[in-house]
Amino acid sequence: MAVINFGGVDENVVTREEFPLEKAREILKNEVIAVLGYGVQGPGQSLNLRDNGFNVIVGQRKGGKTWDKAVSDGWVPGETLFEIEEACKRATIIQFLLSDAGQIEVWPRIKPYLTAGKALYFSHGFGITYKERTHIIPPADIDVIMIAPKGSGTSLRRMFLQGRGLNSSYAVYQDATGRAKERVIALGIGVGSGYLFETTFKREVYSDLTGERGTLMGAIQGLLLAQYEVLRENGHEPSEAFNETVEELTQSLMPLFAEKGMDWMYANCSTTAQRGALDWMGPFHDAVKPVFEKLYKEVVCGNEAQRSIDTNSKPDYRERLNEELAALRESEMWRTGAVVRKLRPENN
């Protein structure tokens, strides 16, 4: 483990150089890893583990779309693809990668298979952190660990196939065997992480829920829509409003931002753009920080988790969600975006 200074603060990180894949394989050579769930994280993590040479099986409800997707990805029924209970029975490490709502529903079915010495693996701290609400309370004689890739399973898989790695956090909630830490780090390397940084289940879920509702998804949509609306209300055509709001951000500026940071992105813009950005970042910061403070408090006290549990447990949740997503997709801004994407040179 290396101590790296991030902006003046020392943190413990694990890199692939100091913890190579061969070491991870050696640590897990006698383990059977069952990946439960084949939705968001399951495909990427299971396929990366399989390609990296680990003994992996998938547990999934037979007959559903995700079962068929697993088969199309090369998992063989009766050999590497099983019903959830059978996969849990065979496994020594159970990767619990169902949705938060799915974990609550399936928990009673997998708990009997969490026998002494096994490891229960999460990629999100939700179920454990809010255990009074989810009722996910593991037995005391198993390891409870987490690898949380900082992105979707699709990104994890795509970057793996490109020979890159998606950074992940790791945490040990319960170490019953004395091997929890080496197990979790080996799994982090196995799923294709770039580097691993240490956290706790609580810190992961607090930062994750804040990030999803904030800059990663909720806030960015709200910010983009507000600017798009102002431009449209002042006579700008949809194409111009979208290009100035979204296309330039994602296609030109964000790649610079990702490559070397915000300061480097600023340095590669006009002096007029630099001046305006420096002048206006303060008012934007002051306007949105109270919203983030309120959001974080809602996450920590559990209100945000309870809203998610209550909503996701309703019988018509999927239908209502699809209606909301359809409204987003059919909004003028994103219908304009679909046309703009088709006009990109690579698509012609």
XYZ file of N, CA and C in Angstrom, residues 51-298:
744
model
N -12.229 -12.820 -17.574
C -11.129 -12.606 -18.509
C -9.784 -12.538 -17.800
N -9.795 -12.142 -16.528
C -8.556 -12.065 -15.757
C -8.168 -13.395 -15.123
N -8.957 -14.436 -15.362
C -8.553 -15.769 -14.946
C -9.053 -16.231 -13.596
N -10.105 -15.604 -13.066
C -10.648 -16.021 -11.785
C -11.796 -17.009 -11.987
N -12.101 -17.752 -10.941
C -13.173 -18.748 -10.992
C -14.490 -18.052 -10.669
N -15.256 -17.739 -11.688
C -16.447 -16.911 -11.536
C -17.679 -17.650 -12.049
N -18.770 -17.507 -11.286
C -20.069 -17.973 -11.751
C -21.054 -16.818 -11.573
N -22.188 -16.915 -12.230
C -23.212 -15.877 -12.152
C -24.490 -16.480 -11.595
N -25.107 -15.760 -10.654
C -26.397 -16.162 -10.112
C -27.474 -15.189 -10.554
N -28.522 -15.711 -11.181
C -29.543 -14.833 -11.746
C -30.861 -15.582 -11.827
N -31.960 -14.850 -11.763
C -33.277 -15.473 -11.893
C -33.463 -15.993 -13.309
N -33.801 -17.258 -13.406
C -33.939 -17.891 -14.716
C -35.187 -17.398 -15.429
N -35.039 -17.180 -16.727
C -36.186 -16.829 -17.544
C -36.341 -15.358 -17.825
N -35.570 -14.514 -17.148
C -35.684 -13.085 -17.371
C -34.742 -12.592 -18.454
N -34.868 -11.311 -18.776
C -34.017 -10.714 -19.804
C -32.544 -10.764 -19.424
N -32.250 -10.558 -18.139
C -30.847 -10.555 -17.738
C -30.244 -11.961 -17.778
N -31.048 -12.978 -17.572
C -30.568 -14.361 -17.748
C -30.152 -14.566 -19.205
N -31.000 -14.141 -20.121
C -30.684 -14.270 -21.542
C -29.447 -13.453 -21.913
N -29.304 -12.280 -21.297
C -28.119 -11.461 -21.560
C -26.868 -12.171 -21.082
N -26.941 -12.813 -19.909
C -25.796 -13.561 -19.399
C -25.415 -14.703 -20.338
N -26.427 -15.385 -20.848
C -26.151 -16.475 -21.802
C -25.474 -15.922 -23.048
N -25.957 -14.782 -23.536
C -25.358 -14.192 -24.742
C -23.926 -13.727 -24.494
N -23.579 -13.463 -23.230
C -22.214 -13.067 -22.886
C -21.300 -14.258 -22.629
N -21.827 -15.466 -22.808
C -20.985 -16.645 -22.711
C -21.071 -17.414 -21.414
N -21.975 -17.041 -20.516
C -22.159 -17.812 -19.289
C -23.051 -19.000 -19.609
N -22.656 -20.179 -19.157
C -23.299 -21.430 -19.571
C -24.198 -21.960 -18.455
N -25.503 -22.085 -18.715
C -26.415 -22.619 -17.693
C -25.959 -23.992 -17.204
N -25.949 -24.141 -15.891
C -25.532 -25.405 -15.294
C -24.039 -25.554 -15.123
N -23.263 -24.653 -15.723
C -21.806 -24.699 -15.583
C -21.266 -23.424 -14.933
N -21.621 -22.280 -15.495
C -21.172 -21.002 -14.925
C -22.335 -20.048 -14.663
N -23.562 -20.495 -14.970
C -24.755 -19.674 -14.754
C -25.799 -20.500 -14.020
N -26.257 -19.972 -12.867
C -27.154 -20.729 -12.004
C -28.240 -19.821 -11.447
N -29.283 -20.433 -10.909
C -30.231 -19.694 -10.093
C -29.496 -19.129 -8.880
N -30.051 -18.099 -8.293
C -29.348 -17.376 -7.231
C -28.961 -18.278 -6.070
N -29.874 -19.108 -5.584
C -29.569 -19.959 -4.432
C -28.457 -20.953 -4.740
N -28.477 -21.529 -5.912
C -27.443 -22.499 -6.283
C -26.079 -21.822 -6.394
N -26.044 -20.626 -6.957
C -24.779 -19.899 -7.047
C -24.238 -19.579 -5.653
N -25.114 -19.177 -4.745
C -24.679 -18.878 -3.365
C -24.132 -20.121 -2.671
N -24.774 -21.245 -2.919
C -24.331 -22.508 -2.317
C -22.935 -22.879 -2.777
N -22.622 -22.655 -4.047
C -21.331 -23.025 -4.607
C -20.215 -22.039 -4.250
N -20.571 -20.816 -3.917
C -19.579 -19.741 -3.804
C -18.915 -19.689 -2.438
N -17.677 -19.159 -2.443
C -17.015 -18.758 -1.200
C -17.030 -17.240 -1.057
N -17.182 -16.530 -2.185
C -17.347 -15.073 -2.186
C -18.619 -14.763 -2.965
N -19.549 -14.058 -2.325
C -20.811 -13.700 -2.968
C -20.805 -12.202 -3.236
N -20.781 -11.845 -4.516
C -20.839 -10.439 -4.905
C -22.311 -10.062 -5.064
N -22.784 -9.238 -4.138
C -24.204 -8.879 -4.063
C -24.416 -7.619 -4.889
N -24.604 -7.783 -6.210
C -24.634 -6.656 -7.142
C -26.022 -6.375 -7.698
N -27.037 -6.798 -6.987
C -28.392 -6.402 -7.343
C -28.594 -4.929 -6.996
N -29.655 -4.327 -7.519
C -30.000 -2.956 -7.144
C -30.262 -2.904 -5.646
N -30.267 -1.702 -5.073
C -30.538 -1.574 -3.642
C -31.888 -2.190 -3.285
N -32.902 -1.908 -4.104
C -34.224 -2.492 -3.863
C -34.188 -4.006 -4.048
N -33.449 -4.461 -5.056
C -33.312 -5.894 -5.297
C -32.616 -6.607 -4.153
N -31.626 -5.959 -3.553
C -30.935 -6.561 -2.410
C -31.889 -6.774 -1.245
N -32.743 -5.781 -0.975
C -33.705 -5.901 0.118
C -34.635 -7.088 -0.131
N -35.086 -7.230 -1.372
C -36.017 -8.308 -1.720
C -35.371 -9.680 -1.633
N -34.131 -9.802 -2.105
C -33.490 -11.114 -2.237
C -32.763 -11.534 -0.960
N -32.478 -10.574 -0.063
C -31.670 -10.878 1.115
C -32.115 -12.135 1.880
N -33.395 -12.327 2.161
C -33.783 -13.536 2.908
C -33.419 -14.836 2.191
N -33.295 -14.781 0.882
C -32.982 -15.989 0.114
C -31.507 -16.327 0.149
N -30.645 -15.313 0.300
C -29.211 -15.615 0.268
C -28.614 -15.764 1.659
N -29.261 -15.213 2.664
C -28.681 -15.239 4.011
C -28.369 -16.653 4.508
N -29.210 -17.672 4.245
C -28.880 -19.021 4.725
C -27.579 -19.589 4.157
N -27.120 -19.046 3.038
C -25.904 -19.564 2.398
C -24.642 -18.814 2.839
N -24.801 -17.830 3.714
C -23.650 -17.074 4.207
C -23.071 -17.799 5.411
N -22.406 -18.899 5.131
C -21.840 -19.734 6.184
C -20.447 -19.246 6.560
N -19.958 -19.718 7.692
C -18.711 -19.235 8.281
C -17.564 -19.249 7.276
N -16.828 -18.146 7.225
C -15.645 -18.038 6.377
C -15.884 -17.485 4.998
N -17.152 -17.404 4.586
C -17.430 -16.827 3.276
C -17.255 -15.305 3.324
N -17.289 -14.683 2.159
C -17.218 -13.226 2.066
C -18.435 -12.716 1.327
N -19.027 -11.653 1.860
C -20.144 -10.965 1.214
C -19.617 -9.637 0.703
N -19.764 -9.427 -0.606
C -19.132 -8.312 -1.314
C -20.212 -7.389 -1.851
N -20.014 -6.098 -1.632
C -20.915 -5.083 -2.160
C -20.143 -4.135 -3.069
N -20.868 -3.417 -3.932
C -20.259 -2.322 -4.685
C -20.912 -0.995 -4.327
N -21.646 -0.988 -3.231
C -22.329 0.217 -2.765
C -22.599 0.016 -1.283
N -22.444 1.060 -0.482
C -22.615 0.919 0.951
C -24.039 1.019 1.443
N -25.007 1.135 0.554
C -26.398 1.422 0.906
C -26.985 0.385 1.861
N -26.943 -0.884 1.467
C -27.608 -1.930 2.236
C -27.104 -2.051 3.650
N -25.797 -1.898 3.838
C -25.192 -2.032 5.168
C -25.346 -0.747 5.977
N -25.089 0.387 5.368
C -25.154 1.664 6.096
C -26.555 1.925 6.634
N -27.561 1.614 5.840
C -28.941 1.845 6.253
C -29.614 0.531 6.654
N -28.869 -0.325 7.368
C -29.353 -1.664 7.679
C -30.623 -1.671 8.520
N -30.830 -0.612 9.326
C -32.079 -0.550 10.099
C -33.282 -0.405 9.167
N -33.039 0.133 7.979
C -34.120 0.311 7.005
C -34.175 -0.839 6.001
N -33.013 -1.400 5.631
C -32.972 -2.471 4.635
C -33.076 -3.857 5.257
N -32.732 -3.961 6.557
C -32.706 -5.237 7.287
C -31.660 -6.204 6.734
N -30.644 -5.660 6.077
C -29.522 -6.475 5.604
C -28.463 -6.474 6.705
N -28.482 -7.517 7.532
C -27.582 -7.633 8.681
C -26.831 -8.958 8.546
N -25.560 -8.925 8.105
C -24.808 -10.153 7.858
C -24.475 -10.882 9.161
N -24.314 -12.209 9.096
C -23.844 -12.949 10.270
C -22.427 -12.522 10.642
N -22.058 -12.739 11.896
C -20.784 -12.236 12.420
C -19.578 -13.030 11.960
N -19.770 -14.235 11.403
C -18.632 -15.102 11.088
C -18.264 -15.083 9.599
N -18.640 -14.024 8.881
C -18.227 -13.878 7.486
C -17.532 -12.533 7.303
N -16.752 -12.417 6.235
C -16.161 -11.135 5.852
C -17.208 -10.324 5.091
N -17.249 -9.022 5.348
C -18.137 -8.114 4.610
C -17.262 -7.014 4.024
N -17.213 -6.953 2.709
C -16.239 -6.113 2.022
C -16.905 -5.364 0.872
N -16.185 -4.384 0.338
C -16.762 -3.583 -0.758
C -15.681 -3.112 -1.721
N -15.970 -3.244 -3.007
C -15.261 -2.549 -4.080
C -16.304 -1.722 -4.817
N -16.098 -0.406 -4.855
C -17.066 0.488 -5.501
C -16.398 1.204 -6.666
N -16.524 0.666 -7.887
C -15.966 1.362 -9.047
C -16.591 2.738 -9.204
N -15.773 3.711 -9.563
C -16.266 5.090 -9.690
C -16.817 5.336 -11.091
N -17.807 4.551 -11.413
C -18.471 4.657 -12.708
C -19.378 3.463 -12.910
N -20.066 3.444 -14.012
C -20.991 2.356 -14.307
C -20.234 1.090 -14.680
N -20.943 -0.033 -14.623
C -20.342 -1.286 -15.058
C -19.983 -1.265 -16.531
N -20.756 -0.512 -17.316
C -20.444 -0.368 -18.743
C -19.092 0.305 -18.926
N -18.853 1.374 -18.169
C -17.556 2.070 -18.247
C -16.430 1.173 -17.768
N -16.668 0.421 -16.698
C -15.651 -0.495 -16.168
C -15.235 -1.505 -17.239
N -16.213 -2.072 -17.921
C -15.922 -3.065 -18.958
C -15.243 -2.419 -20.164
N -15.745 -1.276 -20.594
C -15.187 -0.606 -21.765
C -13.726 -0.234 -21.539
N -13.429 0.313 -20.361
C -12.051 0.706 -20.062
C -11.150 -0.514 -19.921
N -11.678 -1.607 -19.384
C -10.917 -2.855 -19.285
C -10.507 -3.342 -20.673
N -11.437 -3.319 -21.607
C -11.152 -3.778 -22.963
C -10.182 -2.856 -23.691
N -10.086 -1.612 -23.212
C -9.116 -0.662 -23.769
C -7.752 -0.747 -23.082
N -7.631 -1.652 -22.112
C -6.379 -1.787 -21.383
C -6.197 -0.746 -20.294
N -7.291 -0.089 -19.923
C -7.256 0.936 -18.881
C -7.966 0.418 -17.641
N -8.051 1.259 -16.618
C -8.721 0.865 -15.394
C -9.568 1.994 -14.846
N -10.704 1.649 -14.256
C -11.584 2.619 -13.623
C -11.279 2.611 -12.126
N -10.951 3.762 -11.555
C -10.599 3.820 -10.144
C -11.759 3.350 -9.276
N -11.422 2.708 -8.154
C -12.443 2.178 -7.251
C -12.061 2.473 -5.813
N -13.072 2.591 -4.963
C -12.812 2.625 -3.527
C -12.974 1.217 -2.973
N -12.352 0.973 -1.820
C -12.506 -0.322 -1.156
C -12.733 -0.104 0.332
N -13.418 -1.057 0.945
C -13.687 -0.955 2.379
C -13.870 -2.344 2.967
N -13.520 -2.467 4.233
C -13.777 -3.678 5.011
C -14.720 -3.292 6.139
N -15.909 -3.862 6.140
C -16.887 -3.606 7.198
C -16.738 -4.622 8.323
N -16.393 -5.857 7.943
C -16.301 -6.936 8.927
C -15.235 -7.918 8.486
N -14.272 -8.176 9.355
C -13.166 -9.094 9.053
C -13.249 -10.279 10.004
N -13.935 -11.316 9.575
C -14.100 -12.499 10.418
C -12.989 -13.515 10.221
N -12.353 -13.483 9.047
C -11.358 -14.516 8.713
C -9.924 -14.057 8.900
N -9.716 -12.748 9.046
C -8.353 -12.215 9.054
C -7.800 -12.024 7.657
N -8.602 -12.371 6.650
C -8.184 -12.266 5.253
C -9.017 -11.255 4.468
N -9.881 -10.533 5.140
C -10.816 -9.662 4.423
C -10.097 -8.637 3.568
N -9.029 -8.041 4.099
C -8.357 -6.979 3.356
C -7.683 -7.516 2.109
N -6.979 -8.641 2.209
C -6.334 -9.165 1.004
C -7.364 -9.673 0.011
N -8.459 -10.185 0.508
C -9.526 -10.615 -0.380
C -10.090 -9.435 -1.171
N -10.398 -8.344 -0.466
C -11.050 -7.228 -1.143
C -10.117 -6.548 -2.127
N -8.853 -6.410 -1.773
C -7.912 -5.772 -2.701
C -7.711 -6.649 -3.939
N -7.602 -7.959 -3.729
C -7.461 -8.869 -4.866
C -8.674 -8.780 -5.790
N -9.856 -8.682 -5.213
C -11.067 -8.548 -6.030
C -11.086 -7.212 -6.763
N -10.607 -6.157 -6.097
C -10.546 -4.850 -6.754
C -9.644 -4.866 -7.971
N -8.512 -5.540 -7.848
C -7.616 -5.691 -8.998
C -8.275 -6.571 -10.057
N -8.936 -7.626 -9.606
C -9.556 -8.571 -10.535
C -10.663 -7.979 -11.377
N -11.451 -7.061 -10.814
C -12.558 -6.481 -11.586
C -12.087 -5.394 -12.538
N -10.803 -5.020 -12.453
C -10.274 -4.075 -13.435
C -10.117 -2.660 -12.935
N -9.904 -2.491 -11.634
C -9.724 -1.143 -11.098
C -8.406 -0.534 -11.565
N -8.402 0.796 -11.706
C -7.162 1.503 -12.018
C -6.288 1.559 -10.790
N -6.729 2.293 -9.774
C -6.124 2.195 -8.453
C -7.250 2.134 -7.438
N -6.927 1.696 -6.222
C -7.909 1.526 -5.165
C -7.624 2.511 -4.052
N -8.651 3.201 -3.583
C -8.469 4.085 -2.443
C -9.406 3.668 -1.315
N -8.928 3.849 -0.100
C -9.613 3.332 1.077
C -10.772 4.230 1.500
N -11.862 3.597 1.932
C -13.005 4.331 2.448
C -13.701 3.467 3.476
N -14.896 3.865 3.873
C -15.771 3.042 4.707
C -17.107 2.914 3.993
N -17.937 1.983 4.451
C -19.252 1.825 3.841
C -20.062 3.116 3.957
N -19.984 3.773 5.118
C -20.732 5.018 5.302
C -20.227 6.112 4.379
N -18.908 6.313 4.354
C -18.383 7.398 3.524
C -18.693 7.154 2.060
N -18.647 5.894 1.639
C -18.931 5.588 0.228
C -20.353 5.946 -0.130
N -21.309 5.536 0.704
C -22.701 5.782 0.336
C -23.048 7.262 0.468
N -22.468 7.948 1.454
C -22.742 9.378 1.579
C -22.218 10.141 0.362
N -20.987 9.827 -0.055
C -20.417 10.531 -1.216
C -21.105 10.105 -2.501
N -21.467 8.826 -2.610
C -22.080 8.317 -3.831
C -23.464 8.914 -4.053
N -24.301 8.892 -3.020
C -25.639 9.449 -3.174
C -25.587 10.949 -3.431
N -24.660 11.637 -2.756
C -24.507 13.073 -3.014
C -24.055 13.317 -4.445
N -23.084 12.530 -4.917
C -22.561 12.702 -6.265
C -23.591 12.424 -7.335
N -24.364 11.327 -7.162
C -25.377 10.985 -8.166
C -26.439 12.067 -8.282
N -26.864 12.572 -7.134
C -27.896 13.595 -7.142
C -27.313 14.963 -7.460
N -25.996 15.075 -7.325
C -25.299 16.326 -7.559
C -24.647 16.400 -8.918
N -23.323 16.614 -8.932
C -22.629 16.942 -10.178
C -22.652 15.819 -11.208
N -22.813 14.568 -10.769
C -22.744 13.471 -11.733
C -23.996 13.348 -12.583
N -25.166 13.618 -11.992
C -26.406 13.400 -12.737
C -27.445 14.495 -12.496
N -27.911 14.626 -11.251
C -29.013 15.539 -10.988
C -28.677 16.992 -11.232
N -27.597 17.457 -10.616
C -27.238 18.871 -10.748
C -26.842 19.216 -12.174
N -26.128 18.307 -12.835
C -25.668 18.639 -14.188
C -26.850 18.771 -15.130
N -27.860 17.908 -14.993
C -29.059 18.041 -15.836
C -29.778 19.348 -15.538
N -29.930 19.683 -14.256
C -30.581 20.926 -13.902
C -29.838 22.144 -14.421
N -28.502 22.115 -14.332
C -27.679 23.231 -14.798
C -27.763 23.381 -16.317
N -27.641 22.257 -17.029
C -27.706 22.302 -18.487
C -29.072 22.803 -18.957
N -30.120 22.292 -18.329
C -31.461 22.681 -18.745
C -31.708 24.173 -18.501
N -31.225 24.687 -17.358
C -31.428 26.106 -17.058
C -30.768 26.988 -18.110
N -29.529 26.660 -18.495
C -28.848 27.478 -19.504
C -29.537 27.348 -20.858
N -29.907 26.113 -21.226
C -30.590 25.888 -22.508
C -31.882 26.711 -22.563
N -32.651 26.687 -21.478
C -33.915 27.430 -21.465
C -33.700 28.933 -21.605
N -32.689 29.461 -20.921
C -32.416 30.896 -21.016
C -32.051 31.280 -22.450
N -31.225 30.472 -23.097
C -30.848 30.762 -24.483
C -32.061 30.691 -25.406
N -32.899 29.663 -25.219
C -34.076 29.532 -26.080
C -35.058 30.691 -25.846
N -35.242 31.050 -24.581
C -36.173 32.136 -24.259
C -35.708 33.482 -24.814
N -34.410 33.564 -25.124
C -33.868 34.801 -25.682
C -33.614 34.702 -27.184
N -34.309 33.770 -27.836
C -34.334 33.741 -29.287
C -33.320 32.861 -29.979
N -32.486 32.143 -29.244
C -31.502 31.253 -29.875
C -32.195 29.974 -30.348
N -31.774 29.481 -31.514
C -32.358 28.262 -32.061
C -31.901 27.039 -31.261
N -32.678 25.923 -31.317
C -32.311 24.732 -30.549
C -30.887 24.247 -30.798
N -30.454 24.228 -32.065
C -29.113 23.743 -32.371
C -28.042 24.587 -31.691
N -28.187 25.916 -31.771
C -27.200 26.789 -31.153
C -27.222 26.644 -29.634
N -28.422 26.600 -29.057
C -28.536 26.472 -27.604
C -27.916 25.167 -27.125
N -28.164 24.080 -27.860
C -27.618 22.783 -27.449
C -26.095 22.744 -27.615
N -25.602 23.257 -28.733
C -24.155 23.242 -28.950
C -23.424 24.049 -27.890
N -23.951 25.218 -27.540
C -23.288 26.046 -26.537
C -23.449 25.501 -25.123
N -24.472 24.680 -24.910
C -24.747 24.173 -23.565
C -24.143 22.800 -23.316
N -24.287 21.898 -24.281
C -23.923 20.501 -24.062
C -22.779 20.040 -24.955
N -22.907 20.283 -26.253
C -21.972 19.689 -27.203
C -20.545 20.177 -26.980
N -20.378 21.480 -26.800
C -19.028 22.003 -26.571
C -18.470 21.496 -25.249
N -19.327 21.379 -24.247
C -18.894 20.862 -22.953
C -18.381 19.430 -23.060
N -19.192 18.551 -23.654
C -18.853 17.126 -23.651
C -17.811 16.757 -24.694
N -17.834 17.426 -25.850
C -16.954 17.022 -26.942
C -15.631 17.780 -26.964
N -15.602 18.990 -26.424
C -14.387 19.798 -26.490
C -13.743 20.010 -25.128
N -14.510 20.528 -24.177
C -13.913 20.944 -22.911
C -13.699 19.805 -21.920
N -14.663 18.896 -21.775
C -14.504 17.821 -20.801
C -13.320 16.910 -21.093
N -13.023 16.588 -22.361
C -11.804 15.806 -22.604
C -10.541 16.520 -22.118
N -10.487 17.848 -22.266
C -9.341 18.600 -21.745
C -9.324 18.563 -20.223
N -10.481 18.743 -19.634
C -10.657 18.699 -18.185
C -10.203 17.341 -17.652
N -10.631 16.259 -18.313
C -10.285 14.915 -17.866
C -8.796 14.626 -18.023
N -8.195 15.206 -19.062
C -6.790 14.903 -19.352
C -5.840 15.470 -18.302
N -6.009 16.746 -17.955
C -5.024 17.376 -17.063
C -5.626 18.307 -16.021
N -6.951 18.385 -15.922
C -7.555 19.185 -14.879
C -8.188 20.467 -15.372
N -8.947 21.091 -14.479
C -9.692 22.300 -14.826
C -8.777 23.449 -15.218
N -7.658 23.607 -14.506
C -6.755 24.719 -14.813
C -6.195 24.600 -16.222
N -5.906 23.361 -16.638
C -5.355 23.137 -17.980
C -6.427 23.387 -19.041
N -7.658 22.988 -18.708
C -8.760 23.268 -19.623
C -8.942 24.779 -19.786
N -8.900 25.520 -18.681
C -8.993 26.971 -18.755
C -7.874 27.546 -19.625
N -6.653 27.025 -19.432
C -5.484 27.548 -20.149
C -5.582 27.333 -21.650
N -6.425 26.392 -22.073
C -6.575 26.109 -23.491
C -7.834 26.739 -24.077
N -8.381 27.719 -23.366
C -9.515 28.494 -23.867
C -9.077 29.939 -24.073
N -9.904 30.703 -24.735
C -9.568 32.100 -24.988
C -9.479 32.882 -23.683
N -8.752 34.003 -23.722
C -8.650 34.835 -22.524
C -10.014 35.411 -22.134
N -10.865 35.644 -23.122
C -12.220 36.104 -22.823
C -12.983 35.040 -22.030
N -12.870 33.775 -22.463
C -13.522 32.675 -21.752
C -12.944 32.514 -20.354
N -11.612 32.621 -20.239
C -10.976 32.490 -18.933
C -11.487 33.557 -17.964
N -11.531 34.809 -18.439
C -11.961 35.919 -17.586
C -13.396 35.705 -17.091
N -14.244 35.337 -18.033
C -15.641 35.138 -17.667
C -15.831 33.983 -16.698
N -15.109 32.890 -16.931
C -15.222 31.722 -16.053
C -14.773 32.056 -14.637
N -13.636 32.741 -14.516
C -13.118 33.109 -13.200
C -14.063 34.070 -12.480
N -14.694 34.970 -13.227
C -15.596 35.927 -12.604
C -16.910 35.300 -12.141
N -17.415 34.336 -12.921
C -18.740 33.803 -12.650
C -18.750 32.528 -11.820
N -17.585 31.884 -11.624
C -17.616 30.647 -10.838
C -18.003 30.927 -9.384
N -17.664 32.095 -8.863
C -18.029 32.455 -7.498
C -19.522 32.548 -7.286
N -20.242 33.322 -8.122
C -21.700 33.370 -7.964
C -22.389 32.011 -8.106
N -21.911 31.177 -9.060
C -22.495 29.842 -9.186
C -22.229 29.014 -7.933
N -21.002 29.064 -7.424
C -20.653 28.344 -6.202
C -21.566 28.763 -5.055
N -21.726 30.068 -4.874
C -22.522 30.574 -3.763
C -23.996 30.203 -3.904
N -24.457 30.104 -5.161
C -25.860 29.768 -5.397
C -26.154 28.298 -5.111
N -25.227 27.408 -5.471
C -25.532 25.978 -5.373
C -25.026 25.326 -4.094
N -24.050 25.922 -3.393
C -23.531 25.241 -2.201
C -24.614 24.976 -1.163
N -25.537 25.913 -0.913
C -26.611 25.590 0.042
C -27.436 24.374 -0.376
N -27.619 24.178 -1.665
C -28.358 23.006 -2.143
C -27.575 21.737 -1.826
N -26.268 21.756 -2.050
C -25.446 20.596 -1.733
C -25.432 20.321 -0.235
N -25.384 21.358 0.574
C -25.405 21.169 2.025
C -26.710 20.518 2.471
N -27.828 20.962 1.896
C -29.116 20.355 2.203
C -29.163 18.903 1.742
N -28.660 18.647 0.532
C -28.622 17.302 -0.014
C -27.822 16.370 0.885
N -26.633 16.810 1.305
C -25.769 15.950 2.125
C -26.453 15.614 3.451
N -27.105 16.582 4.065
C -27.814 16.339 5.321
C -28.932 15.321 5.130
N -29.627 15.396 4.013
C -30.697 14.444 3.720
C -30.150 13.037 3.526
